Amino acid sequence: MKTGTTSLQNAAAALRPQLLQNGVRYPGRSTNHRSAVNDFMGHSWGWGTTPVAGAWSKVKAEIDADLENRIWLGHEFGANADDETAARWRDELGDRAHVVVTLRNYAALLPSVWQQTTKEGDRWPFDEWLAGVLSDDPSDELRPFRDRHDQGRVVSRWAQAFGPENVTVVVVDKSSPDLLFDAFERMLDLETGLLASAPLDGKSTNRGMSIEESEFLRVLNLTLREELTWHEYCKWLRDAASTALLRRRQPGEHDTRFVLPTWAADAAHERSLEFVDAINRSGVRVIGELDRLSTEVRAAQAPPLGADVVPIDAAAEALLGVIRQGRRDETRLKEARRRIKSLEKAAAAHRPSGTAIEAASGRELVHELGSRLRRRLRRG
């Protein structure tokens, strides 16, 4: 998660026809393969939900039917796989499969991961979340966050399941912004620059939020999560309010960048050194500079980790996002009503003349049925 995969997925979805022309199939019709990956692994996404039954079988059928093109499949939720599930992926995909794991500096990753969880309804204050994730014995609620970002263990798991010769690690770094797209273009034998030609905005690239933007959403979660189902939350908060922030706003002078406290940066650095060592020992291929994963990041003894004030343009954009979502719903509802009326008129125009069946009396119905029966008998 938070390694540029959203940009990759949006580019692939936008360029689906061009990819196929170049011998690469990006299966399905949606932006990513989240539902299919979760369905195969038996994982749900969001509170009170279950996996989308049949999502994987549809994608798998499309893959199995295409023996000529290269297949581009995946989602970051694959990092949630345990050893057994990774082995099941190997059995399911067979010898054609090559695993790509995208990684990013572990310490720099932590604020981005917390922001993502906040956009998906979590209510942890950043300082409490950091303490739990960096703990050697996190709570049951925070343990999955620690495990899915154990970069050494994740890479070793897939290398063991598929063989190190069938695993590639791509190290994403801000100093080489084109490396991710370039790496996938080379692996898929695509023309250089094709993926970068896809139009992407702040939502498509999943840009990072400021402390104020993140805290605004977290405080909303404190109340709204109890009032909304997961699907309602996605519609009004995740896909309306937060999307409007990402797509239509850039952090300005009233926004604060995330900086890790020194204790957290030190703990993350020590952990990242262990990750780099494990990846080196795994024997997988690496694109990029592996040592970038453990580069020390900027830190401060007591940086701001929360906010009591939100820039008014941020709140306004979030509110406008919800209003736009409501307008879209009204437009769809009006169109649906218009189509229903059109179908009703068409049905009335073709309705047989005479008494409508709803208005016919019992005597009239018996008479009509008797007449139809006599006509059939006369026809033999």
XYZ file of C-alpha atoms in Angstrom:
380
model
C 0.000 0.000 0.000
C 0.942 3.649 -0.619
C 3.706 2.872 -3.105
C 2.186 4.339 -6.263
C -0.147 1.440 -6.999
C -3.174 3.738 -7.366
C -1.431 5.605 -10.178
C -0.524 2.332 -11.858
C -4.067 0.998 -11.627
C -5.678 4.177 -12.916
C -3.213 4.371 -15.793
C -3.815 0.725 -16.712
C -7.593 1.132 -16.577
C -7.533 4.315 -18.656
C -5.289 2.677 -21.259
C -6.954 -0.758 -21.312
C -7.555 -0.768 -25.121
C -4.042 0.523 -25.890
C -2.516 -2.097 -23.587
C -4.363 -4.884 -25.366
C -3.146 -3.583 -28.720
C 0.367 -3.942 -27.297
C -0.163 -7.508 -26.108
C -1.095 -6.805 -22.481
C -4.499 -7.658 -21.020
C -5.642 -5.756 -17.942
C -8.617 -8.002 -17.080
C -12.003 -6.857 -15.859
C -13.724 -3.530 -16.335
C -13.081 -1.728 -13.055
C -10.099 0.420 -12.130
C -8.406 -2.309 -10.112
C -8.691 -5.956 -9.071
C -9.426 -5.323 -5.400
C -12.702 -7.277 -5.318
C -11.212 -10.221 -7.190
C -8.123 -10.399 -4.970
C -10.189 -10.145 -1.788
C -12.683 -12.739 -3.037
C -9.902 -15.254 -3.676
C -8.350 -14.623 -0.254
C -11.704 -14.570 1.565
C -11.205 -11.025 2.828
C -13.822 -8.303 3.083
C -13.243 -4.572 2.719
C -15.040 -2.290 5.131
C -17.104 -2.911 8.232
C -20.147 -5.143 7.994
C -19.221 -6.439 4.529
C -18.376 -9.785 2.958
C -16.170 -10.579 -0.056
C -17.759 -10.020 -3.477
C -18.691 -13.598 -4.362
C -17.713 -14.570 -7.882
C -15.408 -11.605 -8.468
C -12.327 -13.802 -8.709
C -13.946 -16.465 -10.906
C -14.857 -13.827 -13.515
C -11.322 -12.468 -13.680
C -9.826 -15.970 -13.639
C -12.022 -17.017 -16.575
C -10.760 -14.044 -18.588
C -7.167 -14.920 -17.742
C -7.573 -18.585 -18.639
C -9.186 -17.706 -21.966
C -6.201 -15.622 -23.082
C -3.081 -17.681 -23.747
C -1.514 -15.178 -26.148
C -1.253 -11.884 -24.268
C 0.621 -10.977 -21.129
C -1.719 -10.487 -18.164
C -1.434 -7.560 -15.746
C -3.239 -8.458 -12.525
C -2.980 -7.314 -8.960
C -3.857 -5.139 -6.022
C -2.007 -3.987 -2.928
C -4.380 -6.023 -0.734
C -2.336 -9.008 -1.868
C 0.119 -7.888 0.812
C -2.440 -9.164 3.330
C -1.780 -12.761 2.259
C -0.288 -15.150 4.783
C 2.074 -17.992 3.838
C -0.765 -20.391 3.041
C -2.607 -17.862 0.882
C 0.543 -16.980 -1.083
C 0.979 -20.692 -1.811
C -2.651 -20.871 -2.977
C -1.982 -17.977 -5.353
C 0.900 -19.993 -6.807
C -1.351 -23.008 -7.355
C -4.071 -20.823 -8.867
C -1.904 -18.822 -11.280
C 0.612 -21.489 -12.273
C 3.858 -21.157 -14.170
C 2.840 -18.033 -16.079
C 2.945 -15.873 -12.965
C 5.645 -13.418 -11.944
C 5.156 -11.472 -8.720
C 6.007 -7.776 -8.444
C 6.222 -6.137 -5.012
C 6.412 -2.340 -4.922
C 8.125 -0.896 -1.843
C 8.867 2.534 -0.447
C 10.955 3.926 2.404
C 9.373 2.471 5.529
C 9.617 5.566 7.735
C 8.250 7.833 4.990
C 5.456 5.342 4.375
C 3.943 5.515 7.861
C 2.130 8.899 7.609
C 0.726 7.882 4.207
C -0.611 4.612 5.562
C -2.283 6.347 8.500
C -3.887 8.858 6.128
C -5.235 6.012 4.010
C -6.775 4.270 6.996
C -8.371 7.567 8.029
C -9.928 7.921 4.579
C -11.416 4.478 5.134
C -13.088 5.262 8.440
C -10.440 4.621 11.106
C -10.401 6.891 14.137
C -6.936 6.401 15.638
C -5.028 9.631 16.459
C -1.754 9.553 14.560
C 0.470 9.429 17.656
C -1.442 6.463 19.127
C -1.431 4.673 15.775
C 2.339 5.177 15.423
C 3.017 3.821 18.884
C 0.942 0.734 18.201
C 2.306 -0.066 14.742
C 5.934 0.405 15.834
C 5.447 -1.671 18.951
C 6.901 -5.178 19.135
C 3.581 -6.319 20.574
C 0.785 -4.258 18.965
C -2.878 -4.652 19.809
C -4.975 -7.102 17.801
C -6.506 -4.165 15.943
C -3.150 -2.732 14.879
C -1.240 -5.970 14.327
C -2.450 -6.314 10.689
C -1.003 -2.890 9.871
C 2.391 -3.921 11.213
C 2.357 -7.292 9.454
C 1.269 -6.119 6.002
C 4.083 -3.545 6.003
C 6.751 -5.957 7.168
C 8.598 -5.530 3.890
C 11.153 -8.257 4.524
C 8.543 -10.816 5.495
C 6.224 -9.923 2.609
C 8.969 -10.325 -0.008
C 10.288 -13.526 1.578
C 6.760 -14.972 1.675
C 6.171 -14.485 -2.068
C 9.703 -15.637 -2.903
C 9.106 -18.847 -0.991
C 5.755 -19.430 -2.698
C 6.772 -18.597 -6.292
C 10.552 -18.970 -6.203
C 12.915 -15.977 -5.943
C 13.519 -16.067 -9.708
C 9.818 -15.246 -10.173
C 9.701 -12.233 -7.857
C 10.760 -8.643 -8.588
C 10.929 -5.831 -6.050
C 10.521 -2.274 -7.354
C 11.844 0.362 -4.963
C 9.820 3.567 -5.352
C 11.546 6.823 -4.464
C 10.704 10.496 -4.968
C 14.160 11.094 -6.413
C 13.212 8.815 -9.351
C 9.536 9.604 -10.011
C 9.486 7.807 -13.377
C 10.991 4.572 -12.110
C 7.697 2.850 -11.239
C 6.054 3.341 -14.639
C 9.324 2.612 -16.433
C 9.774 -0.649 -14.536
C 6.312 -1.925 -15.422
C 6.712 -0.859 -19.043
C 9.946 -2.838 -19.303
C 8.499 -5.914 -17.616
C 5.404 -5.828 -19.838
C 7.393 -4.957 -22.981
C 5.516 -1.692 -23.472
C 6.658 1.468 -25.198
C 8.415 3.857 -22.835
C 6.092 6.662 -21.761
C 2.831 4.841 -22.514
C 1.660 4.642 -18.898
C 2.597 8.262 -18.234
C 0.296 9.302 -21.084
C -2.796 8.433 -19.028
C -4.566 11.512 -17.607
C -4.300 11.394 -13.805
C -5.502 13.886 -11.183
C -4.965 14.192 -7.435
C -7.462 11.414 -6.703
C -6.012 9.092 -9.343
C -2.507 9.564 -7.994
C -3.787 9.344 -4.398
C -1.747 12.333 -3.250
C -0.799 12.726 0.371
C -2.909 14.884 2.666
C -1.824 17.512 5.142
C -2.238 17.069 8.888
C -5.241 19.407 8.834
C -6.997 17.558 6.004
C -6.387 14.190 7.643
C -7.518 15.342 11.074
C -10.659 16.850 9.560
C -11.645 13.462 8.144
C -10.683 11.630 11.330
C -12.914 13.855 13.475
C -15.771 13.270 11.036
C -15.174 9.540 11.446
C -15.608 9.792 15.206
C -19.287 10.603 14.697
C -20.228 9.430 11.234
C -18.810 5.916 11.375
C -21.485 4.979 13.903
C -24.203 6.548 11.744
C -23.316 5.060 8.346
C -22.919 1.653 6.789
C -19.659 1.007 4.940
C -21.324 1.569 1.574
C -22.870 4.834 2.784
C -19.507 5.917 4.160
C -17.799 5.193 0.844
C -20.441 7.130 -1.058
C -20.570 10.269 1.066
C -17.157 10.463 2.742
C -14.586 8.376 0.898
C -15.834 8.959 -2.663
C -17.321 12.427 -2.140
C -15.745 14.496 0.639
C -12.187 13.119 0.624
C -12.166 12.704 -3.152
C -13.046 16.374 -3.561
C -10.128 17.311 -1.296
C -7.670 15.216 -3.289
C -8.963 16.123 -6.719
C -9.737 19.827 -6.375
C -7.400 21.138 -3.698
C -3.681 21.434 -3.120
C -2.359 21.985 0.430
C -1.393 25.622 0.945
C 0.167 27.943 3.479
C -2.310 26.971 6.202
C -1.471 23.262 5.903
C 1.150 21.355 7.883
C 3.297 18.579 6.449
C 3.717 15.335 8.360
C 7.008 14.951 10.191
C 7.723 11.905 12.325
C 8.708 12.362 15.953
C 12.318 11.351 16.535
C 11.447 8.239 18.527
C 9.238 6.960 15.696
C 11.777 7.743 12.974
C 14.490 5.896 14.924
C 12.270 2.852 15.483
C 11.216 2.791 11.819
C 14.847 3.075 10.697
C 15.935 0.110 12.825
C 13.074 -1.967 11.484
C 13.824 -0.982 7.872
C 17.429 -2.163 8.198
C 16.079 -5.604 9.081
C 13.774 -5.458 6.043
C 16.608 -4.652 3.659
C 18.680 -7.506 5.053
C 15.800 -9.976 4.628
C 15.153 -8.854 1.041
C 18.836 -9.213 0.182
C 18.827 -12.739 1.580
C 15.639 -13.667 -0.320
C 17.449 -13.674 -3.664
C 14.753 -11.773 -5.583
C 15.471 -9.316 -8.390
C 15.472 -5.652 -7.344
C 14.768 -2.632 -9.547
C 15.950 0.587 -7.947
C 18.198 1.143 -4.948
C 17.277 -1.168 -2.098
C 19.059 0.988 0.467
C 16.490 3.722 -0.195
C 14.091 1.697 1.968
C 16.168 2.456 5.049
C 17.248 6.031 4.369
C 16.704 8.191 7.443
C 13.882 10.709 7.102
C 13.397 14.184 8.521
C 12.211 14.059 12.130
C 11.632 16.372 15.088
C 11.423 15.916 18.830
C 7.841 17.140 19.132
C 6.300 17.834 15.694
C 2.579 18.583 15.343
C 0.670 15.309 14.965
C -2.861 16.684 15.074
C -4.821 19.863 14.403
C -7.664 21.785 16.028
C -8.230 24.132 13.078
C -9.041 23.220 9.492
C -8.408 25.539 6.505
C -11.816 26.784 5.439
C -11.205 25.972 1.775
C -10.586 22.342 2.776
C -13.898 22.147 4.627
C -15.627 23.898 1.734
C -14.252 21.463 -0.844
C -15.344 18.495 1.254
C -18.857 19.931 1.619
C -19.046 20.715 -2.098
C -17.988 17.148 -2.822
C -20.967 15.843 -0.870
C -23.305 18.290 -2.648
C -21.985 17.202 -6.032
C -22.595 13.590 -5.081
C -26.180 14.468 -4.152
C -26.663 16.263 -7.462
C -25.350 13.243 -9.356
C -27.841 11.070 -7.499
C -30.696 13.469 -8.338
C -29.716 13.453 -12.012
C -29.632 9.655 -12.104
C -32.988 9.481 -10.330
C -34.595 11.925 -12.773
C -33.239 9.959 -15.705
C -34.552 6.707 -14.230
C -38.008 8.243 -13.735
C -37.984 9.590 -17.293
C -37.154 6.159 -18.675
C -39.890 4.523 -16.591
C -42.475 6.976 -17.937
C -41.240 6.370 -21.464
C -41.583 2.621 -21.025
C -45.061 3.037 -19.546
C -46.169 5.111 -22.538
C -44.728 2.569 -24.948
C -46.504 -0.253 -23.148
C -49.811 1.647 -23.163
C -49.514 2.288 -26.895
C -49.203 -1.442 -27.566
C -51.814 -2.533 -25.031
C -54.816 -4.363 -26.624
C -58.013 -2.310 -26.822
C -60.991 -3.211 -24.663
C -61.441 -3.517 -20.963
C -58.167 -3.556 -18.994
C -57.699 -6.784 -17.066
C -57.384 -4.888 -13.777
C -60.840 -3.330 -14.327
C -62.646 -6.441 -15.647
C -65.327 -8.077 -13.510
C -65.351 -11.779 -12.686
C -68.196 -12.366 -15.184
C -66.219 -10.603 -17.930
C -63.105 -12.632 -17.218
C -65.031 -15.935 -17.376
C -66.682 -14.872 -20.633
C -63.345 -13.900 -22.187
C -61.644 -17.133 -21.117
C -64.572 -19.186 -22.478
C -64.387 -17.368 -25.828
C -60.646 -18.006 -26.118
C -61.112 -21.690 -25.281
C -63.856 -22.118 -27.949
C -61.660 -20.460 -30.573
C -58.770 -22.811 -29.776
C -61.074 -25.832 -29.981
C -62.373 -24.738 -33.386
C -58.764 -24.409 -34.625
C -58.305 -28.060 -33.599
